[in-house]
Short mmCIF file of C-alpha atoms and ligand atoms in Angstrom, two decimals:
data_model
loop_
_atom_site.label_atom_id
_atom_site.label_comp_id
_atom_site.label_asym_id
_atom_site.label_seq_id
_atom_site.Cartn_x
_atom_site.Cartn_y
_atom_site.Cartn_z
CA MET A 297 24.19 8.14 8.72
CA ALA A 298 21.50 6.91 6.31
CA ARG A 299 21.69 7.72 2.63
CA LEU A 300 17.98 7.65 1.89
CA VAL A 301 16.47 7.55 -1.57
CA ARG A 302 12.66 7.52 -1.60
CA VAL A 303 11.89 5.31 -4.57
CA GLY A 304 8.62 4.95 -6.45
CA GLY A 305 7.92 1.84 -8.51
CA ALA A 306 5.53 3.04 -11.22
CA GLN A 307 3.82 -0.08 -12.52
CA LEU A 308 1.83 0.39 -15.71
CA GLY A 309 -1.26 -1.51 -16.73
CA PRO A 310 -1.56 -2.66 -20.34
CA ILE A 311 -0.63 -0.48 -23.31
CA GLN A 312 -2.72 -1.65 -26.26
CA PRO A 313 -1.40 -1.63 -29.84
CA GLU A 314 -3.75 1.24 -30.69
CA ASP A 315 -2.58 3.36 -27.71
CA THR A 316 -0.33 6.29 -28.54
CA ARG A 317 2.97 7.19 -26.94
CA ALA A 318 1.35 10.42 -25.74
CA GLN A 319 -1.28 8.40 -23.86
CA ALA A 320 1.42 6.30 -22.20
CA VAL A 321 3.35 9.46 -21.27
CA ASP A 322 0.21 11.02 -19.76
CA ARG A 323 -0.21 7.96 -17.54
CA MET A 324 3.44 8.11 -16.51
CA ILE A 325 3.14 11.82 -15.68
CA ALA A 326 0.17 11.02 -13.43
CA LEU A 327 2.31 8.45 -11.61
CA LEU A 328 5.18 10.98 -11.36
CA ARG A 329 2.81 13.45 -9.70
CA GLN A 330 1.64 10.77 -7.27
CA ALA A 331 5.30 10.03 -6.54
CA ALA A 332 5.93 13.74 -5.89
CA GLY A 333 3.07 13.65 -3.38
CA HIS A 334 4.97 10.91 -1.55
CA GLY A 335 8.24 12.86 -1.67
CA CYS A 336 9.95 10.44 -4.05
CA ASN A 337 13.38 11.28 -5.47
CA LEU A 338 13.40 8.55 -8.09
CA VAL A 339 10.73 6.66 -10.07
CA VAL A 340 11.19 3.39 -11.97
CA PHE A 341 8.98 2.73 -15.00
CA PRO A 342 8.64 -0.64 -16.82
CA GLU A 343 10.49 -2.12 -19.79
CA LEU A 344 9.21 -0.87 -23.20
CA ALA A 345 7.04 1.62 -21.34
CA LEU A 346 6.06 3.72 -24.37
CA THR A 347 4.36 1.06 -26.47
CA THR A 348 2.69 -2.28 -26.36
CA PHE A 349 5.06 -5.26 -25.96
CA PHE A 350 5.40 -5.64 -29.72
CA PRO A 351 7.90 -8.58 -29.59
CA ARG A 352 4.98 -10.84 -28.67
CA ARG A 353 4.02 -10.98 -32.34
CA ILE A 354 5.74 -12.16 -35.49
CA MET A 355 6.27 -9.50 -38.16
CA GLN A 356 7.36 -10.88 -41.51
CA ASP A 357 9.92 -8.11 -41.92
CA PRO A 358 11.63 -7.49 -38.56
CA ASP A 359 12.20 -3.85 -39.63
CA GLU A 360 8.46 -3.32 -39.25
CA ALA A 361 9.39 -3.11 -35.54
CA ASN A 362 11.05 0.25 -36.22
CA VAL A 363 7.70 1.98 -35.78
CA TYR A 364 7.87 1.05 -32.07
CA CYS A 365 11.38 2.46 -31.66
CA GLU A 366 12.80 5.84 -30.69
CA THR A 367 15.78 7.27 -32.60
CA THR A 368 16.47 10.01 -30.07
CA MET A 369 15.67 10.62 -26.41
CA PRO A 370 13.85 12.70 -25.35
CA THR A 371 11.51 12.61 -28.33
CA PRO A 372 8.70 15.15 -28.82
CA GLU A 373 6.30 12.63 -27.23
CA THR A 374 8.52 11.99 -24.18
CA LYS A 375 9.67 15.58 -23.63
CA PRO A 376 6.61 16.32 -21.44
CA LEU A 377 7.73 13.46 -19.17
CA PHE A 378 11.26 14.85 -18.92
CA ASP A 379 9.95 18.38 -18.32
CA GLU A 380 7.48 17.36 -15.60
CA ALA A 381 10.07 15.20 -13.87
CA ALA A 382 12.54 18.09 -13.84
CA ARG A 383 9.82 20.46 -12.59
CA LEU A 384 9.10 18.04 -9.75
CA GLY A 385 12.80 17.36 -9.15
CA ILE A 386 12.31 13.61 -9.60
CA GLY A 387 14.69 11.33 -11.51
CA PHE A 388 13.44 8.28 -13.38
CA TYR A 389 14.34 5.00 -15.13
CA LEU A 390 12.57 4.51 -18.47
CA GLY A 391 12.52 1.43 -20.67
CA TYR A 392 11.98 1.87 -24.40
CA ALA A 393 12.89 0.39 -27.80
CA GLU A 394 15.91 2.16 -29.31
CA LEU A 395 16.75 2.35 -33.02
CA ALA A 396 20.46 3.17 -33.18
CA GLU A 397 22.78 3.67 -36.14
CA GLU A 398 26.17 2.05 -35.58
CA ALA A 399 28.89 1.64 -38.22
CA GLY A 400 26.34 2.45 -40.90
CA ARG A 401 23.89 -0.20 -39.68
CA LYS A 402 20.50 0.38 -38.08
CA LEU A 403 20.20 -1.74 -34.93
CA ARG A 404 17.34 -2.10 -32.49
CA TYR A 405 18.08 -2.39 -28.77
CA ASN A 406 15.80 -3.00 -25.80
CA THR A 407 17.06 -0.01 -23.81
CA ALA A 408 16.70 1.74 -20.46
CA ILE A 409 17.91 5.18 -19.44
CA LEU A 410 18.45 6.81 -16.07
CA VAL A 411 17.44 10.48 -15.86
CA ASN A 412 18.42 12.67 -12.88
CA GLY A 413 16.22 15.18 -11.05
CA GLU A 414 17.27 17.91 -13.47
CA GLY A 415 16.00 15.99 -16.50
CA GLN A 416 19.45 14.95 -17.75
CA ILE A 417 20.18 11.43 -19.00
CA VAL A 418 22.97 10.13 -16.72
CA GLY A 419 23.02 6.50 -17.80
CA LYS A 420 22.00 4.09 -20.53
CA TYR A 421 21.74 0.30 -20.62
CA ARG A 422 20.90 -2.09 -23.45
CA LYS A 423 19.34 -5.44 -22.62
CA VAL A 424 21.89 -8.25 -22.80
CA HIS A 425 19.76 -11.37 -22.20
CA LEU A 426 17.23 -11.55 -25.01
CA PRO A 427 14.67 -14.33 -24.47
CA GLY A 428 12.28 -15.89 -26.93
CA ARG A 429 12.86 -16.81 -30.55
CA ALA A 430 14.06 -15.25 -33.78
CA GLU A 431 12.11 -17.55 -36.12
CA PRO A 432 8.33 -18.23 -36.12
CA ASP A 433 7.17 -20.92 -33.69
CA PRO A 434 5.05 -23.47 -35.61
CA THR A 435 3.25 -24.43 -32.40
CA GLY A 436 2.17 -20.83 -31.90
CA VAL A 437 2.79 -20.89 -28.13
CA THR A 438 5.73 -18.48 -28.20
CA LYS A 439 4.81 -14.96 -27.14
CA ASN A 440 8.29 -13.57 -27.24
CA TYR A 441 10.36 -12.79 -30.36
CA GLU A 442 12.91 -10.43 -28.85
CA GLN A 443 15.70 -12.34 -30.58
CA ARG A 444 14.01 -11.46 -33.89
CA TYR A 445 13.78 -7.75 -33.29
CA PHE A 446 16.62 -6.79 -30.93
CA THR A 447 20.41 -6.99 -30.90
CA PRO A 448 22.02 -8.03 -27.59
CA GLY A 449 23.19 -5.02 -25.61
CA ASN A 450 26.73 -3.79 -26.26
CA LEU A 451 27.17 -1.59 -23.17
CA GLY A 452 27.78 -4.35 -20.62
CA PHE A 453 26.30 -3.78 -17.16
CA PRO A 454 27.57 -0.31 -16.26
CA VAL A 455 26.93 1.47 -12.97
CA PHE A 456 26.31 5.19 -12.52
CA LYS A 457 26.93 7.57 -9.63
CA ALA A 458 23.62 9.30 -9.05
CA PHE A 459 21.01 9.95 -6.33
CA GLY A 460 23.79 9.85 -3.72
CA GLY A 461 24.83 6.31 -4.54
CA VAL A 462 25.84 3.78 -7.18
CA MET A 463 22.98 2.90 -9.52
CA GLY A 464 22.62 0.07 -12.03
CA MET A 465 20.06 -0.99 -14.61
CA ALA A 466 18.79 -4.22 -16.10
CA LEU A 467 15.77 -5.31 -18.17
CA CYS A 468 13.32 -8.13 -17.69
CA ASN A 469 14.99 -11.42 -18.63
CA ASP A 470 18.30 -10.07 -17.28
CA ARG A 471 16.83 -10.50 -13.76
CA ARG A 472 16.86 -14.29 -14.16
CA TRP A 473 20.64 -14.42 -14.70
CA PRO A 474 22.86 -14.15 -11.60
CA GLU A 475 25.64 -12.56 -13.66
CA THR A 476 23.49 -9.47 -14.11
CA TYR A 477 23.62 -8.53 -10.42
CA ARG A 478 27.15 -9.83 -9.76
CA VAL A 479 28.80 -7.87 -12.56
CA MET A 480 27.25 -4.69 -11.15
CA ALA A 481 27.94 -5.65 -7.53
CA LEU A 482 31.62 -6.09 -8.39
CA GLN A 483 31.46 -2.44 -9.47
CA GLY A 484 29.86 -1.43 -6.15
CA VAL A 485 26.22 -1.15 -7.23
CA GLU A 486 23.79 -0.24 -4.43
CA MET A 487 20.50 -0.22 -6.35
CA VAL A 488 19.55 -2.21 -9.46
CA MET A 489 16.48 -0.92 -11.32
CA LEU A 490 14.71 -3.07 -13.86
CA GLY A 491 11.43 -3.03 -15.76
CA TYR A 492 9.72 -6.16 -17.06
CA ASN A 493 6.94 -7.36 -19.37
CA THR A 494 6.32 -10.99 -18.39
CA GLY A 495 3.47 -13.30 -19.23
CA ALA A 496 1.46 -14.42 -16.22
CA VAL A 497 1.01 -17.82 -17.83
CA ARG A 498 3.49 -19.73 -19.95
CA TRP A 499 2.78 -22.49 -22.39
CA ALA A 500 5.14 -25.09 -23.75
CA ALA A 501 4.90 -27.61 -26.53
CA GLU A 502 5.51 -31.21 -25.49
CA GLY A 503 5.50 -33.26 -28.66
CA ASN A 504 2.19 -32.43 -30.31
CA ARG A 505 0.64 -31.29 -27.04
CA ILE A 506 0.55 -27.76 -25.68
CA VAL A 507 0.91 -27.74 -21.91
CA GLN A 508 0.52 -24.86 -19.50
CA MET A 509 3.33 -24.32 -17.05
CA PRO A 510 2.06 -24.16 -13.47
CA SER A 511 1.11 -20.48 -13.32
CA HIS A 512 2.07 -20.11 -9.64
CA LEU A 513 5.68 -20.63 -10.74
CA GLU A 514 5.69 -17.50 -12.90
CA MET A 515 5.35 -15.10 -9.96
CA PHE A 516 7.49 -17.33 -7.73
CA HIS A 517 10.36 -17.25 -10.26
CA ASN A 518 9.86 -13.54 -10.81
CA HIS A 519 10.40 -12.67 -7.15
CA LEU A 520 12.89 -15.49 -6.48
CA SER A 521 15.21 -14.16 -9.19
CA MET A 522 15.19 -10.59 -7.89
CA GLN A 523 15.28 -11.47 -4.19
CA ALA A 524 18.22 -13.81 -4.74
CA GLY A 525 20.00 -11.17 -6.78
CA ALA A 526 19.45 -8.61 -4.04
CA TYR A 527 20.54 -10.91 -1.18
CA GLN A 528 23.53 -12.56 -2.88
CA ASN A 529 24.92 -9.18 -3.92
CA SER A 530 23.64 -7.11 -1.01
CA THR A 531 21.95 -4.54 -3.22
CA TRP A 532 18.53 -2.93 -3.50
CA VAL A 533 16.49 -4.27 -6.45
CA ILE A 534 13.50 -2.45 -7.89
CA GLY A 535 11.40 -4.53 -10.30
CA VAL A 536 8.53 -2.80 -12.11
CA ALA A 537 6.00 -4.49 -14.40
CA LYS A 538 3.86 -3.60 -17.31
CA ALA A 539 0.85 -5.67 -16.23
CA GLY A 540 -2.67 -6.70 -17.18
CA CYS A 541 -4.21 -8.02 -20.37
CA GLU A 542 -2.27 -6.41 -23.20
CA ASP A 543 -3.08 -7.26 -26.83
CA GLY A 544 -4.69 -10.47 -25.61
CA GLU A 545 -1.77 -11.57 -23.40
CA GLU A 546 -2.05 -11.68 -19.60
CA LEU A 547 1.05 -9.92 -18.20
CA MET A 548 1.99 -10.41 -14.55
CA GLY A 549 2.21 -7.60 -12.05
CA GLY A 550 4.11 -8.15 -8.83
CA SER A 551 6.15 -4.94 -9.04
CA CYS A 552 8.32 -4.77 -5.95
CA ILE A 553 11.05 -3.00 -4.02
CA ILE A 554 13.53 -5.45 -2.49
CA ALA A 555 16.03 -4.62 0.26
CA PRO A 556 19.64 -5.90 0.29
CA SER A 557 18.45 -8.51 2.82
CA GLY A 558 16.30 -10.00 0.05
CA GLU A 559 13.06 -8.92 1.75
CA ILE A 560 10.27 -7.43 -0.34
CA VAL A 561 9.50 -4.07 1.32
CA ALA A 562 6.86 -2.85 -1.16
CA LEU A 563 4.64 -4.90 -3.47
CA ALA A 564 2.04 -3.94 -6.05
CA ARG A 565 -1.44 -5.34 -5.48
CA THR A 566 -3.11 -4.65 -8.81
CA LEU A 567 -2.60 -5.23 -12.53
CA GLY A 568 -3.00 -1.56 -13.42
CA ASP A 569 -1.16 1.73 -13.10
CA GLU A 570 0.01 1.60 -9.49
CA LEU A 571 2.72 3.38 -7.53
CA ILE A 572 4.58 1.55 -4.78
CA VAL A 573 6.91 3.54 -2.52
CA ALA A 574 9.74 2.76 -0.11
CA ASP A 575 12.52 4.63 1.67
CA CYS A 576 15.69 2.91 0.50
CA ASP A 577 18.72 3.45 2.73
CA LEU A 578 21.69 2.88 0.43
CA ASP A 579 23.87 2.28 3.49
CA ALA A 580 21.84 -0.89 4.11
CA VAL A 581 24.02 -2.60 1.49
CA LYS A 582 26.96 -2.46 3.90
CA TRP A 583 25.79 -5.17 6.28
CA GLY A 584 25.84 -7.94 3.65
CA ARG A 585 28.96 -6.58 1.95
CA GLU A 586 30.85 -6.53 5.29
CA THR A 587 29.66 -9.92 6.58
CA TYR A 588 28.54 -12.77 4.30
CA PHE A 589 29.47 -11.27 0.96
CA ARG A 590 32.87 -9.70 1.33
CA PHE A 591 33.92 -10.15 -2.30
CA ASP A 592 37.58 -9.33 -1.57
CA VAL A 593 37.89 -11.92 1.22
CA ASN A 594 35.19 -14.59 0.84
CA ARG A 595 34.85 -14.84 -2.93
CA ARG A 596 37.37 -17.40 -4.18
CA ILE A 597 37.27 -17.22 -7.96
CA GLU A 598 40.76 -18.75 -8.23
CA HIS A 599 39.33 -21.91 -6.61
CA TYR A 600 36.26 -22.15 -8.87
CA GLY A 601 38.04 -24.08 -11.53
CA LEU A 602 36.54 -21.76 -14.11
CA ILE A 603 39.85 -20.32 -15.25
CA ALA A 604 40.10 -23.03 -17.92
CA SER A 605 36.75 -22.09 -19.47
CA GLN A 606 35.64 -18.68 -18.30
CA ARG A 607 32.83 -18.61 -20.83
CA GLY A 608 31.18 -21.98 -20.75
CA VAL A 609 30.40 -24.76 -18.30
CA ILE A 610 33.21 -26.70 -16.65
CA PRO A 611 33.93 -29.66 -18.98
CA PRO A 612 32.80 -33.04 -17.53
CA GLU A 613 35.65 -35.25 -16.26
N1 ING B 847 10.02 -11.52 -20.76
C1 ING B 847 10.13 -12.75 -20.06
C2 ING B 847 11.02 -12.66 -18.83
O1 ING B 847 12.17 -13.06 -18.81
C3 ING B 847 10.49 -15.17 -20.10
C4 ING B 847 10.50 -13.91 -20.93
C5 ING B 847 9.36 -15.47 -19.31
C6 ING B 847 11.57 -15.96 -20.07
C7 ING B 847 9.37 -16.63 -18.52
C8 ING B 847 11.61 -17.13 -19.30
C9 ING B 847 10.49 -17.46 -18.51
O2 ING B 847 10.48 -12.19 -17.84
C10 ING B 847 10.97 -10.63 -21.15
N2 ING B 847 10.51 -9.51 -21.77
O3 ING B 847 12.18 -10.83 -20.98
#
């Protein structure tokens, strides 16, 4: 018996610094309505979907980033999104910048929430793997200062029972780390949703020279990471981009829906607002879990030699 979830990947084109949250929400509502036309049960939006990718720029006082953050959810600007989703009976994943108060301190997290078809928040995740730098880059090539503005997530990689299965969330750089998928797979995850904002071209400083990384590798690594995560953990992976030229930076598209086999079953073609759709049978995770990746039988952690240093690399002989 198939446990089908019809998933929409709602890729967004650029959100410019001068664009308002209300404008972003209007675009997301349009994609929700498209998704309803396709009979979707669930829609995945990108990382930081309400504003421009503000961590690409240095702000002298990191707290200036608070203007891009939400202190509650839903906010007055996002309530129309929640209301329309509930009216359409569609759940969604939404990435946004969170300003939380914990132990008397104000902390910013790069956050994602999972909302069910009744408009209720059923899960929250805070980005663990923060890329980029905290301090200004004298070469000027860095376009990512997430370590300056965000605190690493303190919720782990939880999974949530929803949409008839076991759902998990991640954000952008998390997709490059195998632990992200494995920690959730060990909890029985069947679908990992993640949004991303990733430069289409990357530059690096080599001595006093600035060199461009081969741009074909950016998209290759993007899909490789998610396809490997899907295959090696026999889970669906939904990766959704904010794409296009945003505040002068070319962001990659390539939003995709990946089956537990590792195959891409839906792929965005543009760099704008674009909905991709696929019927995801959650029971398709069983084949991999009951053959190549039976964690209880085939995974041999006691033979990995990692017991001595669970956190770091195995010390050289
Ligand atoms: N962006 C990028 C990402 O992981 C990056 C940062 C790009 C890291 C390329 C390494 C290589 O997709 C975010 N927002 O994490």
